Backbone atoms as SQL, in Angstrom:
CREATE TABLE atoms (id INTEGER PRIMARY KEY, chain TEXT, resi INTEGER, resn TEXT, atom TEXT, x REAL, y REAL, z REAL);
INSERT INTO atoms VALUES
  (1, 'A', 1, 'UNK', 'N', 12.223, 0.626, -12.353),
  (2, 'A', 1, 'UNK', 'CA', 12.038, 0.110, -11.513),
  (3, 'A', 1, 'UNK', 'C', 10.844, -1.414, -12.183),
  (4, 'A', 2, 'UNK', 'N', 10.793, -2.143, -12.601),
  (5, 'A', 2, 'UNK', 'CA', 9.708, -3.353, -13.210),
  (6, 'A', 2, 'UNK', 'C', 8.480, -3.436, -12.305),
  (7, 'A', 3, 'UNK', 'N', 9.339, -4.060, -10.919),
  (8, 'A', 3, 'UNK', 'CA', 7.978, -3.992, -10.300),
  (9, 'A', 3, 'UNK', 'C', 6.406, -3.063, -10.110),
  (10, 'A', 4, 'UNK', 'N', 7.394, -2.178, -9.468),
  (11, 'A', 4, 'UNK', 'CA', 6.819, -0.456, -9.598),
  (12, 'A', 4, 'UNK', 'C', 5.397, -0.505, -10.951),
  (13, 'A', 5, 'UNK', 'N', 6.396, -1.054, -11.863),
  (14, 'A', 5, 'UNK', 'CA', 5.137, -0.802, -13.421),
  (15, 'A', 5, 'UNK', 'C', 4.179, -2.022, -13.361),
  (16, 'A', 6, 'UNK', 'N', 5.076, -3.108, -12.870),
  (17, 'A', 6, 'UNK', 'CA', 3.752, -4.011, -12.925),
  (18, 'A', 6, 'UNK', 'C', 2.502, -3.658, -11.892),
  (19, 'A', 7, 'UNK', 'N', 3.275, -3.439, -10.884),
  (20, 'A', 7, 'UNK', 'CA', 1.881, -2.927, -10.101),
  (21, 'A', 7, 'UNK', 'C', 0.906, -2.082, -10.655),
  (22, 'A', 8, 'UNK', 'N', 1.242, -0.947, -11.159),
  (23, 'A', 8, 'UNK', 'CA', 0.740, -0.056, -11.773),
  (24, 'A', 8, 'UNK', 'C', -0.211, -0.727, -12.858),
  (25, 'A', 9, 'UNK', 'N', -0.023, -1.804, -13.533),
  (26, 'A', 9, 'UNK', 'CA', -0.487, -2.409, -14.693),
  (27, 'A', 9, 'UNK', 'C', -2.092, -2.720, -14.193),
  (28, 'A', 10, 'UNK', 'N', -1.483, -3.540, -13.058),
  (29, 'A', 10, 'UNK', 'CA', -2.535, -4.244, -12.541),
  (30, 'A', 10, 'UNK', 'C', -3.346, -3.847, -11.061),
  (31, 'A', 11, 'UNK', 'N', -3.101, -2.725, -11.425),
  (32, 'A', 11, 'UNK', 'CA', -4.538, -1.649, -10.737),
  (33, 'A', 11, 'UNK', 'C', -3.656, -0.810, -9.464),
  (34, 'A', 12, 'UNK', 'N', -2.937, -0.704, -9.067),
  (35, 'A', 12, 'UNK', 'CA', -2.093, -0.335, -7.809),
  (36, 'A', 12, 'UNK', 'C', -2.105, 0.993, -7.837),
  (37, 'A', 13, 'UNK', 'N', -2.286, 1.852, -6.824),
  (38, 'A', 13, 'UNK', 'CA', -1.982, 3.497, -7.082),
  (39, 'A', 13, 'UNK', 'C', -1.543, 3.803, -5.694),
  (40, 'A', 14, 'UNK', 'N', -0.671, 4.709, -5.511),
  (41, 'A', 14, 'UNK', 'CA', 0.684, 5.029, -4.282),
  (42, 'A', 14, 'UNK', 'C', -1.019, 5.711, -3.667),
  (43, 'A', 15, 'UNK', 'N', -0.374, 4.928, -2.123),
  (44, 'A', 15, 'UNK', 'CA', -1.398, 4.938, -0.837),
  (45, 'A', 15, 'UNK', 'C', -1.254, 6.537, -0.431),
  (46, 'A', 16, 'UNK', 'N', -2.264, 7.391, 0.106),
  (47, 'A', 16, 'UNK', 'CA', -1.726, 9.327, 0.115),
  (48, 'A', 16, 'UNK', 'C', -2.149, 8.992, 1.667),
  (49, 'A', 17, 'UNK', 'N', -2.321, 7.776, 2.647),
  (50, 'A', 17, 'UNK', 'CA', -2.697, 8.332, 3.947),
  (51, 'A', 17, 'UNK', 'C', -1.670, 7.972, 4.507),
  (52, 'A', 18, 'UNK', 'N', -2.335, 8.445, 5.710),
  (53, 'A', 18, 'UNK', 'CA', -0.950, 7.899, 6.957),
  (54, 'A', 18, 'UNK', 'C', -0.915, 6.562, 6.928),
  (55, 'A', 19, 'UNK', 'N', 0.760, 6.198, 7.624),
  (56, 'A', 19, 'UNK', 'CA', 0.546, 4.927, 7.667),
  (57, 'A', 19, 'UNK', 'C', 1.385, 4.558, 9.261),
  (58, 'A', 20, 'UNK', 'N', 0.858, 3.740, 10.308),
  (59, 'A', 20, 'UNK', 'CA', 1.198, 3.715, 11.653),
  (60, 'A', 20, 'UNK', 'C', 2.667, 2.884, 11.557),
  (61, 'A', 21, 'UNK', 'N', 3.704, 2.933, 12.284),
  (62, 'A', 21, 'UNK', 'CA', 5.049, 2.260, 12.270),
  (63, 'A', 21, 'UNK', 'C', 4.806, 1.016, 12.817),
  (64, 'A', 22, 'UNK', 'N', 3.730, 0.694, 13.430),
  (65, 'A', 22, 'UNK', 'CA', 3.533, -0.872, 14.097),
  (66, 'A', 22, 'UNK', 'C', 3.626, -1.638, 13.098),
  (67, 'A', 23, 'UNK', 'N', 3.149, -1.668, 11.560),
  (68, 'A', 23, 'UNK', 'CA', 3.458, -2.181, 10.352),
  (69, 'A', 23, 'UNK', 'C', 4.538, -2.164, 9.877),
  (70, 'A', 24, 'UNK', 'N', 6.028, -1.460, 10.155),
  (71, 'A', 24, 'UNK', 'CA', 6.830, -1.779, 9.915),
  (72, 'A', 24, 'UNK', 'C', 8.227, -2.852, 11.055),
  (73, 'A', 25, 'UNK', 'N', 7.315, -2.265, 12.146),
  (74, 'A', 25, 'UNK', 'CA', 8.077, -3.223, 13.586),
  (75, 'A', 25, 'UNK', 'C', 7.115, -4.506, 12.756),
  (76, 'A', 26, 'UNK', 'N', 6.226, -4.996, 12.340),
  (77, 'A', 26, 'UNK', 'CA', 5.770, -6.501, 12.097),
  (78, 'A', 26, 'UNK', 'C', 6.323, -7.154, 10.996),
  (79, 'A', 27, 'UNK', 'N', 6.903, -6.256, 10.328),
  (80, 'A', 27, 'UNK', 'CA', 7.704, -6.723, 8.724),
  (81, 'A', 27, 'UNK', 'C', 9.121, -6.847, 9.138),
  (82, 'A', 28, 'UNK', 'N', 9.666, -6.406, 10.753),
  (83, 'A', 28, 'UNK', 'CA', 10.639, -6.447, 10.719),
  (84, 'A', 28, 'UNK', 'C', 11.537, -5.154, 9.947),
  (85, 'A', 29, 'UNK', 'N', 11.525, -4.135, 9.307),
  (86, 'A', 29, 'UNK', 'CA', 11.635, -3.432, 8.129),
  (87, 'A', 29, 'UNK', 'C', 12.754, -2.889, 8.787),
  (88, 'A', 30, 'UNK', 'N', 13.933, -2.873, 7.856),
  (89, 'A', 30, 'UNK', 'CA', 15.264, -2.356, 8.218),
  (90, 'A', 30, 'UNK', 'C', 15.607, -0.565, 8.003),
  (91, 'A', 31, 'UNK', 'N', 14.394, -0.610, 7.563),
  (92, 'A', 31, 'UNK', 'CA', 14.007, 1.086, 6.456),
  (93, 'A', 31, 'UNK', 'C', 13.026, 1.500, 6.914),
  (94, 'A', 32, 'UNK', 'N', 12.559, 1.447, 7.707),
  (95, 'A', 32, 'UNK', 'CA', 10.916, 2.302, 7.656),
  (96, 'A', 32, 'UNK', 'C', 11.048, 3.340, 7.127),
  (97, 'A', 33, 'UNK', 'N', 11.680, 4.603, 7.415),
  (98, 'A', 33, 'UNK', 'CA', 11.686, 5.843, 6.604),
  (99, 'A', 33, 'UNK', 'C', 11.570, 5.913, 4.998),
  (100, 'A', 34, 'UNK', 'N', 12.142, 4.471, 4.160),
  (101, 'A', 34, 'UNK', 'CA', 11.804, 4.836, 3.024),
  (102, 'A', 34, 'UNK', 'C', 10.791, 3.753, 2.815),
  (103, 'A', 35, 'UNK', 'N', 9.639, 3.746, 3.498),
  (104, 'A', 35, 'UNK', 'CA', 8.306, 3.198, 2.790),
  (105, 'A', 35, 'UNK', 'C', 7.488, 3.918, 2.409),
  (106, 'A', 36, 'UNK', 'N', 6.868, 3.320, 0.828),
  (107, 'A', 36, 'UNK', 'CA', 6.199, 4.076, -0.256),
  (108, 'A', 36, 'UNK', 'C', 5.119, 2.786, -0.419),
  (109, 'A', 37, 'UNK', 'N', 3.999, 2.803, 0.125),
  (110, 'A', 37, 'UNK', 'CA', 3.050, 2.277, -0.009),
  (111, 'A', 37, 'UNK', 'C', 2.119, 2.590, -1.436),
  (112, 'A', 38, 'UNK', 'N', 1.311, 1.291, -1.855),
  (113, 'A', 38, 'UNK', 'CA', 0.654, 1.464, -3.071),
  (114, 'A', 38, 'UNK', 'C', -0.751, 0.391, -2.115),
  (115, 'A', 39, 'UNK', 'N', -1.856, 0.570, -3.094),
  (116, 'A', 39, 'UNK', 'CA', -2.947, 0.074, -2.414),
  (117, 'A', 39, 'UNK', 'C', -3.662, -0.655, -4.105),
  (118, 'A', 40, 'UNK', 'N', -4.092, -1.740, -4.149),
  (119, 'A', 40, 'UNK', 'CA', -5.547, -2.033, -5.234),
  (120, 'A', 40, 'UNK', 'C', -6.329, -1.232, -5.961),
  (121, 'A', 41, 'UNK', 'N', -6.812, -1.517, -6.634),
  (122, 'A', 41, 'UNK', 'CA', -8.443, -0.490, -6.887),
  (123, 'A', 41, 'UNK', 'C', -9.474, -1.456, -5.705),
  (124, 'A', 42, 'UNK', 'N', -9.436, -2.337, -5.501),
  (125, 'A', 42, 'UNK', 'CA', -10.435, -2.577, -4.158),
  (126, 'A', 42, 'UNK', 'C', -10.215, -1.964, -3.172),
  (127, 'A', 43, 'UNK', 'N', -8.927, -2.067, -2.901),
  (128, 'A', 43, 'UNK', 'CA', -8.664, -1.754, -1.583),
  (129, 'A', 43, 'UNK', 'C', -8.217, -2.702, -0.380),
  (130, 'A', 44, 'UNK', 'N', -7.715, -3.857, -1.250),
  (131, 'A', 44, 'UNK', 'CA', -7.988, -5.202, -0.054),
  (132, 'A', 44, 'UNK', 'C', -6.191, -5.842, -0.342),
  (133, 'A', 45, 'UNK', 'N', -5.150, -4.852, -0.328),
  (134, 'A', 45, 'UNK', 'CA', -4.218, -5.343, -0.620),
  (135, 'A', 45, 'UNK', 'C', -3.494, -4.772, -0.439),
  (136, 'A', 46, 'UNK', 'N', -1.848, -3.576, 0.407),
  (137, 'A', 46, 'UNK', 'CA', -1.198, -2.934, 0.162),
  (138, 'A', 46, 'UNK', 'C', 0.212, -3.554, -0.057),
  (139, 'A', 47, 'UNK', 'N', 0.944, -2.973, -0.658),
  (140, 'A', 47, 'UNK', 'CA', 2.123, -3.473, -1.281),
  (141, 'A', 47, 'UNK', 'C', 2.965, -2.243, -0.776),
  (142, 'A', 48, 'UNK', 'N', 4.350, -2.546, -0.234),
  (143, 'A', 48, 'UNK', 'CA', 5.347, -1.998, 0.042),
  (144, 'A', 48, 'UNK', 'C', 6.389, -1.627, -1.310),
  (145, 'A', 49, 'UNK', 'N', 6.557, -0.334, -2.110),
  (146, 'A', 49, 'UNK', 'CA', 7.964, -0.382, -2.942),
  (147, 'A', 49, 'UNK', 'C', 8.904, 0.116, -1.820),
  (148, 'A', 50, 'UNK', 'N', 9.419, 0.095, -1.247),
  (149, 'A', 50, 'UNK', 'CA', 10.460, 1.119, -0.253),
  (150, 'A', 50, 'UNK', 'C', 11.830, 0.284, -0.177),
  (151, 'A', 51, 'UNK', 'N', 12.221, -0.393, -0.577),
  (152, 'A', 51, 'UNK', 'CA', 13.083, -1.544, -0.488),
  (153, 'A', 51, 'UNK', 'C', 12.562, -2.621, -1.628),
  (154, 'A', 52, 'UNK', 'N', 14.038, -3.924, -1.247),
  (155, 'A', 52, 'UNK', 'CA', 13.254, -5.056, -1.993),
  (156, 'A', 52, 'UNK', 'C', 12.781, -6.051, -1.498),
  (157, 'A', 53, 'UNK', 'N', 12.312, -6.257, -0.393),
  (158, 'A', 53, 'UNK', 'CA', 11.693, -6.901, 0.567),
  (159, 'A', 53, 'UNK', 'C', 10.323, -6.590, 0.017),
  (160, 'A', 54, 'UNK', 'N', 9.597, -5.431, -0.974),
  (161, 'A', 54, 'UNK', 'CA', 8.881, -6.053, -1.265),
  (162, 'A', 54, 'UNK', 'C', 7.361, -6.595, -0.303),
  (163, 'A', 55, 'UNK', 'N', 7.203, -5.420, 0.676),
  (164, 'A', 55, 'UNK', 'CA', 6.428, -6.296, 1.839),
  (165, 'A', 55, 'UNK', 'C', 4.614, -6.341, 1.281),
  (166, 'A', 56, 'UNK', 'N', 4.218, -6.881, 1.364),
  (167, 'A', 56, 'UNK', 'CA', 2.577, -6.931, 1.477),
  (168, 'A', 56, 'UNK', 'C', 1.664, -7.426, 2.725),
  (169, 'A', 57, 'UNK', 'N', 0.592, -6.452, 2.615),
  (170, 'A', 57, 'UNK', 'CA', -0.380, -6.751, 3.320),
  (171, 'A', 57, 'UNK', 'C', -2.072, -6.488, 2.798),
  (172, 'A', 58, 'UNK', 'N', -3.183, -7.810, 3.996),
  (173, 'A', 58, 'UNK', 'CA', -4.349, -7.157, 3.131),
  (174, 'A', 58, 'UNK', 'C', -5.061, -6.864, 4.488),
  (175, 'A', 59, 'UNK', 'N', -3.917, -6.164, 5.679),
  (176, 'A', 59, 'UNK', 'CA', -4.899, -5.776, 6.638),
  (177, 'A', 59, 'UNK', 'C', -4.779, -4.262, 7.044),
  (178, 'A', 60, 'UNK', 'N', -5.869, -3.754, 7.196),
  (179, 'A', 60, 'UNK', 'CA', -5.631, -1.764, 7.241),
  (180, 'A', 60, 'UNK', 'C', -5.661, -1.398, 8.622),
  (181, 'A', 61, 'UNK', 'N', -5.592, -2.676, 9.444),
  (182, 'A', 61, 'UNK', 'CA', -5.001, -1.728, 11.002),
  (183, 'A', 61, 'UNK', 'C', -4.294, -0.692, 10.739),
  (184, 'A', 62, 'UNK', 'N', -2.960, -0.536, 10.158),
  (185, 'A', 62, 'UNK', 'CA', -1.950, 0.051, 10.405),
  (186, 'A', 62, 'UNK', 'C', -1.749, 1.252, 9.526),
  (187, 'A', 63, 'UNK', 'N', -3.247, 1.604, 8.454),
  (188, 'A', 63, 'UNK', 'CA', -3.423, 2.270, 7.425),
  (189, 'A', 63, 'UNK', 'C', -4.894, 3.607, 7.643),
  (190, 'A', 64, 'UNK', 'N', -4.983, 4.286, 7.299),
  (191, 'A', 64, 'UNK', 'CA', -5.396, 5.567, 7.548),
  (192, 'A', 64, 'UNK', 'C', -6.155, 5.241, 6.340),
  (193, 'A', 65, 'UNK', 'N', -8.058, 5.405, 7.445),
  (194, 'A', 65, 'UNK', 'CA', -9.206, 4.572, 6.473),
  (195, 'A', 65, 'UNK', 'C', -9.754, 5.613, 6.240),
  (196, 'A', 66, 'UNK', 'N', -10.054, 5.805, 4.337),
  (197, 'A', 66, 'UNK', 'CA', -10.699, 7.071, 3.551),
  (198, 'A', 66, 'UNK', 'C', -12.526, 6.773, 3.688),
  (199, 'A', 67, 'UNK', 'N', -13.391, 7.517, 3.854),
  (200, 'A', 67, 'UNK', 'CA', -14.812, 7.429, 3.527),
  (201, 'A', 67, 'UNK', 'C', -14.843, 7.389, 1.875),
  (202, 'A', 68, 'UNK', 'N', -15.647, 6.552, 1.830),
  (203, 'A', 68, 'UNK', 'CA', -15.574, 5.465, -0.051),
  (204, 'A', 68, 'UNK', 'C', -16.452, 7.534, -0.581),
  (205, 'A', 69, 'UNK', 'N', -15.580, 6.882, -1.789),
  (206, 'A', 69, 'UNK', 'CA', -15.536, 8.751, -2.787),
  (207, 'A', 69, 'UNK', 'C', -17.052, 8.601, -3.256),
  (208, 'A', 70, 'UNK', 'N', -17.785, 9.533, -3.599),
  (209, 'A', 70, 'UNK', 'CA', -18.954, 8.958, -4.367),
  (210, 'A', 70, 'UNK', 'C', -19.164, 8.282, -5.086),
  (211, 'A', 71, 'UNK', 'N', -18.284, 8.285, -6.136),
  (212, 'A', 71, 'UNK', 'CA', -18.381, 7.525, -7.439),
  (213, 'A', 71, 'UNK', 'C', -18.197, 5.556, -6.977),
  (214, 'A', 72, 'UNK', 'N', -17.883, 5.193, -5.431),
  (215, 'A', 72, 'UNK', 'CA', -17.763, 4.348, -4.909),
  (216, 'A', 72, 'UNK', 'C', -18.891, 4.099, -4.686),
  (217, 'A', 73, 'UNK', 'N', -19.623, 4.927, -4.088),
  (218, 'A', 73, 'UNK', 'CA', -20.992, 4.860, -3.624),
  (219, 'A', 73, 'UNK', 'C', -21.912, 4.170, -4.623),
  (220, 'A', 74, 'UNK', 'N', -22.317, 4.949, -5.841),
  (221, 'A', 74, 'UNK', 'CA', -22.533, 4.728, -6.950),
  (222, 'A', 74, 'UNK', 'C', -22.698, 3.207, -7.837),
  (223, 'A', 75, 'UNK', 'N', -21.524, 2.453, -7.240),
  (224, 'A', 75, 'UNK', 'CA', -20.954, 1.527, -8.144),
  (225, 'A', 75, 'UNK', 'C', -20.341, 2.150, -9.287);
């Protein structure tokens, strides 16, 4: 999977939080059960690699928010 390798190279990591079903309806996703989301280091972009559509969003609305890690706070 070349696209997934590319995402890793540019700093994307698997998103481990909960994702609401609304995002799949927004993208009119044919296979929401296959959703696999990645988030970039800056936490400004979410990329789905669950199918060949590779949906992407910068909207946190449907993604579980996390408190910043201690290393994030210090810089």
